[in-house]
Amino acid sequence: MKSRIAVLASGGGSNLQAILEHLERLGERRGGDVVLVVSDRADAGALERAARRDIAQSAHATSKNTAAPPLGELLAEHTVDLVVLAGYMRLVPADIVGLYAGRIINVHPALLPSFGGTGMYGQRVHHAVIEAGVRVTGVTAHFVDDSYDRGRIITQWPVPVFASDDAGTLAARVLRVEHLVYPRVVDAVAAGRTTLEVAETAGLDAIVDVRPSFTLLPHEDSRLVENIELALGC
Ligand code: GRF
């Protein structure tokens, strides 16, 4: 049984595109199908991408667009069992988070819990990263709870910050990694390989096909020392 996936997106939908292409590449091995794309903005590029692929798509009701159907209604109508936030800028209502506990996930373009929470979205995240002077940022995929960016982490992947970066160059480098990591997380959750319970106990190991290659084995310490000394000019 394949999971029925809804993708919620506010913007261009490049993550949606990466998810669709990954599931397509997996063919019969895929854990689910995107059956619905929903947006808080009627002009979201993500809705167009869905329409081009004949996937059901809709704007949902907001305070500015009361004519559209409520989000919960759309999810129920399409018997969705996994909700995937991909560049979705709103807080999902608590009743929906409760209903989909362990079956609702998000991607954030930084290493949570840093650079997350209210107001931390889009380019603001990357501006804040550069402003703070950190040298490593990254991608976080996590289960969603009723606060911004605080649910249980499924996996994280680091991305370097270069001295020459502005928010645009950094955003592009992070997004490239999002496109590689998030579709695999979506498939793992859709297939039931990763569950909230597994993420709580196993952390990074929860996803077997996203190996943290940056983890050094003990016998690689000498190589690490070499790299540290090179970087520090020792
Ligand atoms: C991505 O960085 C995502 O993490 C963020 O919005 C950005 C744009 O995503 N929350 P997309 O191109 O609309 O998928």
mmCIF file of N, CA and C and ligand atoms in Angstrom, residues 11-16 86-89 107-109 122 126 175 178-179, ligand 1:
data_model
loop_
_atom_site.group_PDB
_atom_site.id
_atom_site.type_symbol
_atom_site.label_atom_id
_atom_site.label_comp_id
_atom_site.label_asym_id
_atom_site.label_seq_id
_atom_site.Cartn_x
_atom_site.Cartn_y
_atom_site.Cartn_z
ATOM 1 N N GLY A 11 5.629 28.606 -2.166
ATOM 2 C CA GLY A 11 6.442 29.291 -3.175
ATOM 3 C C GLY A 11 6.562 28.548 -4.491
ATOM 4 N N GLY A 12 7.771 28.583 -5.023
ATOM 5 C CA GLY A 12 8.020 28.050 -6.360
ATOM 6 C C GLY A 12 7.847 26.542 -6.467
ATOM 7 N N GLY A 13 8.098 25.840 -5.377
ATOM 8 C CA GLY A 13 7.890 24.400 -5.382
ATOM 9 C C GLY A 13 9.043 23.592 -5.943
ATOM 10 N N SER A 14 10.273 24.098 -5.786
ATOM 11 C CA SER A 14 11.401 23.304 -6.302
ATOM 12 C C SER A 14 11.568 22.019 -5.481
ATOM 13 N N ASN A 15 11.265 22.073 -4.185
ATOM 14 C CA ASN A 15 11.325 20.841 -3.381
ATOM 15 C C ASN A 15 10.250 19.857 -3.821
ATOM 16 N N LEU A 16 9.065 20.384 -4.131
ATOM 17 C CA LEU A 16 7.990 19.519 -4.649
ATOM 18 C C LEU A 16 8.485 18.791 -5.902
ATOM 19 N N ALA A 86 6.756 21.760 2.234
ATOM 20 C CA ALA A 86 7.925 22.023 1.393
ATOM 21 C C ALA A 86 7.906 23.498 1.010
ATOM 22 N N GLY A 87 8.570 24.327 1.850
ATOM 23 C CA GLY A 87 8.529 25.766 1.604
ATOM 24 C C GLY A 87 7.163 26.338 1.941
ATOM 25 N N TYR A 88 6.521 25.778 2.979
ATOM 26 C CA TYR A 88 5.199 26.252 3.408
ATOM 27 C C TYR A 88 5.401 27.253 4.544
ATOM 28 N N MET A 89 4.887 28.463 4.362
ATOM 29 C CA MET A 89 5.240 29.580 5.250
ATOM 30 C C MET A 89 4.310 29.772 6.448
ATOM 31 N N VAL A 107 10.864 20.589 5.978
ATOM 32 C CA VAL A 107 12.290 20.797 5.743
ATOM 33 C C VAL A 107 12.603 22.247 6.078
ATOM 34 N N HIS A 108 13.733 22.450 6.770
ATOM 35 C CA HIS A 108 14.138 23.808 7.145
ATOM 36 C C HIS A 108 15.555 24.046 6.628
ATOM 37 N N PRO A 109 15.811 25.240 6.035
ATOM 38 C CA PRO A 109 17.123 25.456 5.413
ATOM 39 C C PRO A 109 18.205 25.939 6.370
ATOM 40 N N GLY A 122 12.627 31.723 4.496
ATOM 41 C CA GLY A 122 13.187 32.266 3.252
ATOM 42 C C GLY A 122 14.601 32.814 3.451
ATOM 43 N N HIS A 126 19.056 32.728 5.910
ATOM 44 C CA HIS A 126 20.432 32.785 5.411
ATOM 45 C C HIS A 126 21.117 34.096 5.809
ATOM 46 N N LEU A 175 19.737 24.891 -0.820
ATOM 47 C CA LEU A 175 18.588 24.341 -1.544
ATOM 48 C C LEU A 175 18.986 23.098 -2.341
ATOM 49 N N GLU A 178 18.877 20.373 0.029
ATOM 50 C CA GLU A 178 17.464 20.052 0.339
ATOM 51 C C GLU A 178 16.895 19.110 -0.711
ATOM 52 N N HIS A 179 17.188 19.426 -1.967
ATOM 53 C CA HIS A 179 16.632 18.625 -3.075
ATOM 54 C C HIS A 179 17.134 17.182 -3.065
HETATM 55 C C1 GRF B 1 13.383 26.156 0.776
HETATM 56 O O1 GRF B 1 14.645 26.577 1.254
HETATM 57 C C2 GRF B 1 12.613 25.598 1.940
HETATM 58 O O2 GRF B 1 13.407 24.994 2.891
HETATM 59 C C3 GRF B 1 12.044 26.857 2.469
HETATM 60 O O3 GRF B 1 11.565 27.505 1.324
HETATM 61 C C4 GRF B 1 12.562 27.373 0.333
HETATM 62 C C5 GRF B 1 11.983 27.311 -1.077
HETATM 63 O O4 GRF B 1 11.419 26.092 -1.362
HETATM 64 N N1 GRF B 1 11.276 26.690 3.640
HETATM 65 P P1 GRF B 1 10.711 25.685 -2.738
HETATM 66 O O5 GRF B 1 11.579 26.055 -3.910
HETATM 67 O O6 GRF B 1 9.377 26.418 -2.837
HETATM 68 O O7 GRF B 1 10.553 24.208 -2.610
#
